[in-house]
CSV table of C-alpha atoms in Angstrom, one decimal:
chain,number,residue,atom,x,y,z
A,1,MET,CA,-0.2,-0.1,0.1
A,2,THR,CA,1.4,3.2,-1.0
A,3,ILE,CA,0.0,6.9,0.0
A,4,LEU,CA,0.1,10.0,-1.9
A,5,ILE,CA,-0.3,12.6,0.0
A,6,ALA,CA,-0.9,16.3,-1.0
A,7,THR,CA,0.2,19.1,0.6
A,8,GLY,CA,1.1,22.7,0.3
A,9,MET,CA,4.7,23.7,2.6
A,10,LYS,CA,8.0,22.3,2.2
A,11,SER,CA,7.7,22.1,6.2
A,12,GLU,CA,4.4,20.2,6.2
A,13,ALA,CA,5.9,18.1,3.9
A,14,ARG,CA,9.3,17.4,6.2
A,15,VAL,CA,6.6,16.5,8.5
A,16,LEU,CA,4.7,13.8,6.6
A,17,ALA,CA,7.6,12.3,4.7
A,18,ARG,CA,8.2,8.3,5.7
A,19,ASP,CA,8.6,5.4,4.0
A,20,GLY,CA,5.4,4.4,2.1
A,21,VAL,CA,4.9,8.0,1.6
A,22,ILE,CA,4.9,9.9,-1.6
A,23,VAL,CA,3.9,13.4,-0.5
A,24,ALA,CA,3.8,15.9,-3.1
A,25,THR,CA,4.0,19.8,-2.5
A,26,SER,CA,1.7,22.7,-4.1
A,27,GLY,CA,3.6,26.0,-3.0
A,28,THR,CA,1.5,28.3,-4.9
A,29,ASP,CA,1.6,26.5,-8.3
A,30,HIS,CA,-0.9,24.4,-8.6
A,31,ALA,CA,-0.2,22.8,-12.1
A,32,ARG,CA,2.7,21.4,-10.7
A,33,LEU,CA,1.0,19.6,-8.1
A,34,GLU,CA,-1.4,17.7,-10.0
A,35,ALA,CA,1.4,16.4,-12.1
A,36,GLU,CA,3.3,15.4,-9.0
A,37,LEU,CA,0.1,13.5,-7.8
A,38,GLU,CA,-0.1,11.9,-11.3
A,39,ALA,CA,3.4,10.7,-10.9
A,40,GLY,CA,2.6,9.2,-7.6
A,41,VAL,CA,-0.4,7.7,-8.8
A,42,ALA,CA,1.8,6.2,-11.8
A,43,ALA,CA,4.5,5.1,-9.6
A,44,GLY,CA,1.5,3.0,-7.6
A,45,ALA,CA,-0.5,4.9,-5.1
A,46,THR,CA,-3.2,3.4,-4.3
A,47,ALA,CA,-4.9,6.1,-2.5
A,48,ILE,CA,-4.9,10.1,-2.3
A,49,LEU,CA,-5.2,12.3,1.1
A,50,SER,CA,-4.7,15.9,0.9
A,51,MET,CA,-2.8,17.3,4.7
A,52,GLY,CA,-1.6,20.0,6.6
A,53,LEU,CA,-3.0,22.8,8.0
A,54,ALA,CA,-5.8,25.2,7.2
A,55,GLY,CA,-7.6,27.7,7.7
A,56,ALA,CA,-10.7,27.4,10.6
A,57,LEU,CA,-14.2,28.6,8.8
A,58,ALA,CA,-16.7,27.2,11.8
A,59,PRO,CA,-15.9,29.2,14.7
A,60,ARG,CA,-16.0,26.5,17.8
A,61,LEU,CA,-12.7,25.3,15.8
A,62,GLN,CA,-9.2,26.2,17.1
A,63,ALA,CA,-5.5,26.0,16.1
A,64,GLY,CA,-5.0,22.6,16.6
A,65,ASP,CA,-7.8,20.9,16.3
A,66,TRP,CA,-8.0,18.3,13.6
A,67,VAL,CA,-11.2,18.2,10.8
A,68,VAL,CA,-11.3,15.1,8.4
A,69,GLY,CA,-14.1,15.2,5.3
A,70,THR,CA,-14.1,16.0,1.8
A,71,LEU,CA,-14.8,19.2,-0.2
A,72,SER,CA,-18.0,21.5,-0.6
A,73,PRO,CA,-19.6,21.3,-2.8
A,74,THR,CA,-19.3,25.0,-4.4
A,75,GLY,CA,-20.5,23.9,-7.9
A,76,MET,CA,-22.4,20.4,-9.7
A,77,ALA,CA,-19.1,19.0,-10.4
A,78,ARG,CA,-18.5,19.6,-6.5
A,79,ARG,CA,-21.6,18.5,-5.3
A,80,GLU,CA,-20.9,15.1,-7.1
A,81,TRP,CA,-18.1,14.2,-5.9
A,82,SER,CA,-19.4,15.7,-2.0
A,83,ILE,CA,-19.7,12.8,0.3
A,84,GLY,CA,-23.2,13.6,2.0
A,85,ALA,CA,-23.9,16.4,-0.7
A,86,GLY,CA,-27.2,16.8,-2.2
A,87,SER,CA,-28.6,14.6,-5.0
A,88,ALA,CA,-30.5,17.3,-7.0
A,89,ARG,CA,-28.7,17.9,-10.2
A,90,PRO,CA,-29.4,19.7,-14.0
A,91,LYS,CA,-31.6,16.9,-16.3
A,92,ASP,CA,-29.3,17.6,-18.7
A,93,ALA,CA,-26.1,16.9,-16.5
A,94,LYS,CA,-24.5,13.5,-17.5
A,95,PRO,CA,-24.5,10.6,-15.1
A,96,ASP,CA,-21.2,10.3,-12.7
A,97,PRO,CA,-19.1,8.0,-14.6
A,98,HIS,CA,-17.4,7.1,-11.3
A,99,PRO,CA,-18.6,3.8,-9.4
A,100,ILE,CA,-20.3,4.5,-6.7
A,101,ALA,CA,-17.5,2.3,-4.7
A,102,GLN,CA,-15.0,4.7,-4.6
A,103,LYS,CA,-17.1,6.9,-3.3
A,104,ASP,CA,-18.2,4.9,-0.7
A,105,ALA,CA,-14.8,3.9,0.0
A,106,SER,CA,-13.5,7.5,0.3
A,107,ARG,CA,-16.6,7.5,3.0
A,108,GLY,CA,-15.2,4.2,5.0
A,109,TRP,CA,-12.1,5.4,5.0
A,110,ILE,CA,-12.6,9.8,6.3
A,111,THR,CA,-15.1,7.3,8.4
A,112,ARG,CA,-11.9,5.6,10.7
A,113,ILE,CA,-9.3,8.7,9.7
A,114,ALA,CA,-11.4,10.5,11.8
A,115,GLY,CA,-11.2,8.1,14.7
A,116,VAL,CA,-7.4,7.7,15.3
A,117,LEU,CA,-7.1,11.4,14.6
A,118,PRO,CA,-7.4,12.9,18.1
A,119,GLY,CA,-10.9,15.0,18.3
A,120,ALA,CA,-11.3,14.7,15.3
A,121,VAL,CA,-14.7,16.6,13.2
A,122,VAL,CA,-15.8,15.3,10.2
A,123,GLY,CA,-17.1,17.9,7.3
A,124,ARG,CA,-16.8,19.4,4.7
A,125,ILE,CA,-13.1,21.9,3.4
A,126,HIS,CA,-13.9,24.4,1.3
A,127,ALA,CA,-10.8,24.3,-1.9
A,128,ASP,CA,-10.5,26.2,-4.8
A,129,GLY,CA,-7.2,27.4,-4.9
A,130,THR,CA,-7.6,31.0,-3.8
A,131,MET,CA,-5.8,32.2,-0.4
A,132,VAL,CA,-9.3,33.1,2.0
A,133,VAL,CA,-7.8,35.7,4.3
A,134,THR,CA,-11.0,37.7,6.2
A,135,PRO,CA,-13.4,36.7,8.9
A,136,ALA,CA,-16.1,37.8,6.3
A,137,GLN,CA,-15.0,35.1,3.5
A,138,LYS,CA,-14.7,32.7,6.3
A,139,GLU,CA,-18.3,33.4,7.8
A,140,GLN,CA,-19.1,33.5,3.8
A,141,TYR,CA,-18.1,30.0,3.3
A,142,HIS,CA,-19.4,28.7,6.2
A,143,PHE,CA,-22.6,29.4,6.2
A,144,SER,CA,-22.6,29.0,1.8
A,145,GLU,CA,-21.1,25.7,1.7
A,146,ARG,CA,-21.2,24.9,5.5
A,147,ALA,CA,-17.7,24.2,5.2
A,148,LEU,CA,-15.1,23.8,8.4
A,149,ALA,CA,-12.5,24.6,7.5
A,150,CYS,CA,-10.0,25.8,3.9
A,151,ASP,CA,-6.9,24.9,2.4
A,152,MET,CA,-5.3,25.9,-1.6
A,153,GLU,CA,-4.7,22.2,-2.3
A,154,SER,CA,-7.6,20.0,-1.6
A,155,HIS,CA,-9.8,20.3,-4.8
A,156,ILE,CA,-6.5,19.3,-6.9
A,157,ALA,CA,-5.8,15.9,-5.0
A,158,ALA,CA,-9.8,15.2,-5.5
A,159,LYS,CA,-9.5,16.0,-9.1
A,160,VAL,CA,-6.6,13.2,-9.3
A,161,ALA,CA,-8.3,11.0,-7.0
A,162,ARG,CA,-11.3,11.3,-9.0
A,163,ARG,CA,-9.8,10.6,-12.4
A,164,HIS,CA,-8.2,7.2,-11.1
A,165,ASN,CA,-11.0,6.1,-9.0
A,166,LEU,CA,-8.9,6.1,-6.3
A,167,PRO,CA,-9.8,6.9,-1.9
A,168,PHE,CA,-9.5,10.1,-1.6
A,169,ALA,CA,-9.3,12.3,1.9
A,170,VAL,CA,-8.9,15.6,3.3
A,171,ALA,CA,-7.0,15.5,7.1
A,172,ARG,CA,-6.0,19.4,8.0
A,173,VAL,CA,-5.5,20.9,11.0
A,174,ILE,CA,-6.4,24.6,12.0
A,175,SER,CA,-3.8,26.8,12.0
A,176,ASP,CA,-5.4,30.0,12.2
A,177,GLY,CA,-9.2,30.7,13.9
A,178,ALA,CA,-12.5,31.6,11.9
A,179,ASP,CA,-11.9,35.2,13.5
A,180,ARG,CA,-8.3,36.0,12.2
A,181,SER,CA,-7.8,37.9,9.3
A,182,ILE,CA,-4.5,36.2,7.6
A,183,PRO,CA,-2.4,40.0,7.2
A,184,LEU,CA,-0.5,40.9,4.2
A,185,ALA,CA,2.6,39.6,5.3
A,186,ALA,CA,1.7,36.2,5.5
A,187,GLN,CA,-0.2,36.2,2.4
A,188,VAL,CA,2.6,36.9,0.4
A,189,ALA,CA,4.9,34.1,2.0
A,190,MET,CA,4.5,30.9,0.3
A,191,ALA,CA,7.0,30.3,-2.5
A,192,PRO,CA,5.8,28.5,-6.0
A,193,ASP,CA,7.9,25.2,-4.2
A,194,GLY,CA,6.3,25.4,-1.1
A,195,GLY,CA,9.4,27.6,0.7
A,196,ILE,CA,9.3,30.4,2.4
A,197,ARG,CA,9.9,33.9,0.2
A,198,LEU,CA,11.6,35.8,3.5
A,199,GLY,CA,12.1,39.4,1.3
A,200,ALA,CA,8.5,39.3,0.2
A,201,VAL,CA,7.4,39.0,4.0
A,202,LEU,CA,10.4,41.3,5.0
A,203,LEU,CA,9.0,44.0,2.3
A,204,ALA,CA,5.4,43.5,3.6
A,205,LEU,CA,6.5,44.7,7.4
A,206,LEU,CA,8.5,47.8,6.6
A,207,LYS,CA,5.5,48.6,4.1
A,208,ARG,CA,2.9,47.8,6.6
A,209,PRO,CA,5.0,47.2,9.9
A,210,TRP,CA,1.5,47.0,11.7
A,211,GLN,CA,1.2,43.9,10.7
A,212,LEU,CA,4.1,42.4,13.2
A,213,PHE,CA,1.7,41.4,16.3
A,214,ALA,CA,-0.5,40.8,14.0
A,215,LEU,CA,1.8,37.7,11.8
A,216,ILE,CA,3.5,36.7,15.3
A,217,ALA,CA,0.1,35.6,17.0
A,218,LEU,CA,-0.3,33.7,13.5
A,219,ALA,CA,2.9,32.3,13.7
A,220,ILE,CA,2.7,30.8,17.2
A,221,SER,CA,-1.2,29.0,16.4
A,222,THR,CA,0.6,27.8,13.3
A,223,ALA,CA,3.5,26.2,15.2
A,224,SER,CA,0.7,24.6,17.8
A,225,ALA,CA,-1.1,23.3,14.6
A,226,MET,CA,2.3,21.8,13.1
A,227,LYS,CA,2.8,19.9,16.5
A,228,ALA,CA,-0.7,18.4,16.2
A,229,LEU,CA,0.5,17.5,12.7
A,230,ALA,CA,2.8,16.2,13.8
A,231,SER,CA,1.9,13.9,16.5
A,232,GLY,CA,-1.4,13.1,15.0
A,233,TYR,CA,0.0,12.0,11.3
A,234,ARG,CA,2.4,9.7,13.9
A,235,LEU,CA,-0.9,8.3,14.9
A,236,LEU,CA,-2.4,7.5,11.5
A,237,ALA,CA,1.0,6.3,9.6
A,238,ASP,CA,1.2,3.5,12.7
A,239,GLY,CA,-1.7,2.4,12.7
A,240,GLY,CA,-1.3,1.6,9.2
A,241,PHE,CA,-3.1,4.9,7.6
A,242,ALA,CA,-6.6,3.7,8.6
A,243,GLU,CA,-6.7,0.8,5.9
A,244,PRO,CA,-8.1,2.9,3.3
A,245,GLU,CA,-10.6,-0.1,0.7
A,246,VAL,CA,-8.2,-0.4,-2.3
A,247,GLY,CA,-9.0,-1.6,-6.1
A,248,PRO,CA,-8.5,-1.4,-9.5
A,249,SER,CA,-8.5,1.8,-10.3
A,250,ALA,CA,-9.9,3.3,-13.5
């Protein structure tokens, strides 16, 4: 069994590196992430997991909390993929060509992962490749999609999993609360390869030095989330990644 993990930052990838695991890092380059995931599938991956940090959309979630689930139904294509979404569809919509067995396998895997990760909440995750930076945006996605958290990679991982009929799940640790804005210095921090653009961060601070306190607070909550990621991942990996139900690829 080989698990293929999609994540955003190099720091997350270092935590997730392990024998029998292929880690694909996005940074700000989603095309590269998709290519790396496709390469992982070609190398024999049997299930895809989107894992790392996430922003909270639900007010009750705090830094260090685990959210496990799949994508929120932000459109009909995603509605067909999302576990728990409604069944309504346009009359001219094409039927889903992928077997129901794949969705069932993903649903069962999500349940088992949530049983391993401490205090995990099961729900939907918003992901469309853009950063959600203000409390107002977080509230909008929480109420319009019933999503609990957001990240920037899961939609790519879900697309590749669906393409190859592989079990898919999202397991993310909250790094910033729903009431917290992301300072500009943090918004410009990620490099295309998932590293940190230190020069861009320093320049943003130079232009708006009052961001410093918000940036420090975010760094503290992110450090707490990284500790939770490391400990929870250890539990999950030591338990065989909750035994995803694998079958033949499409």
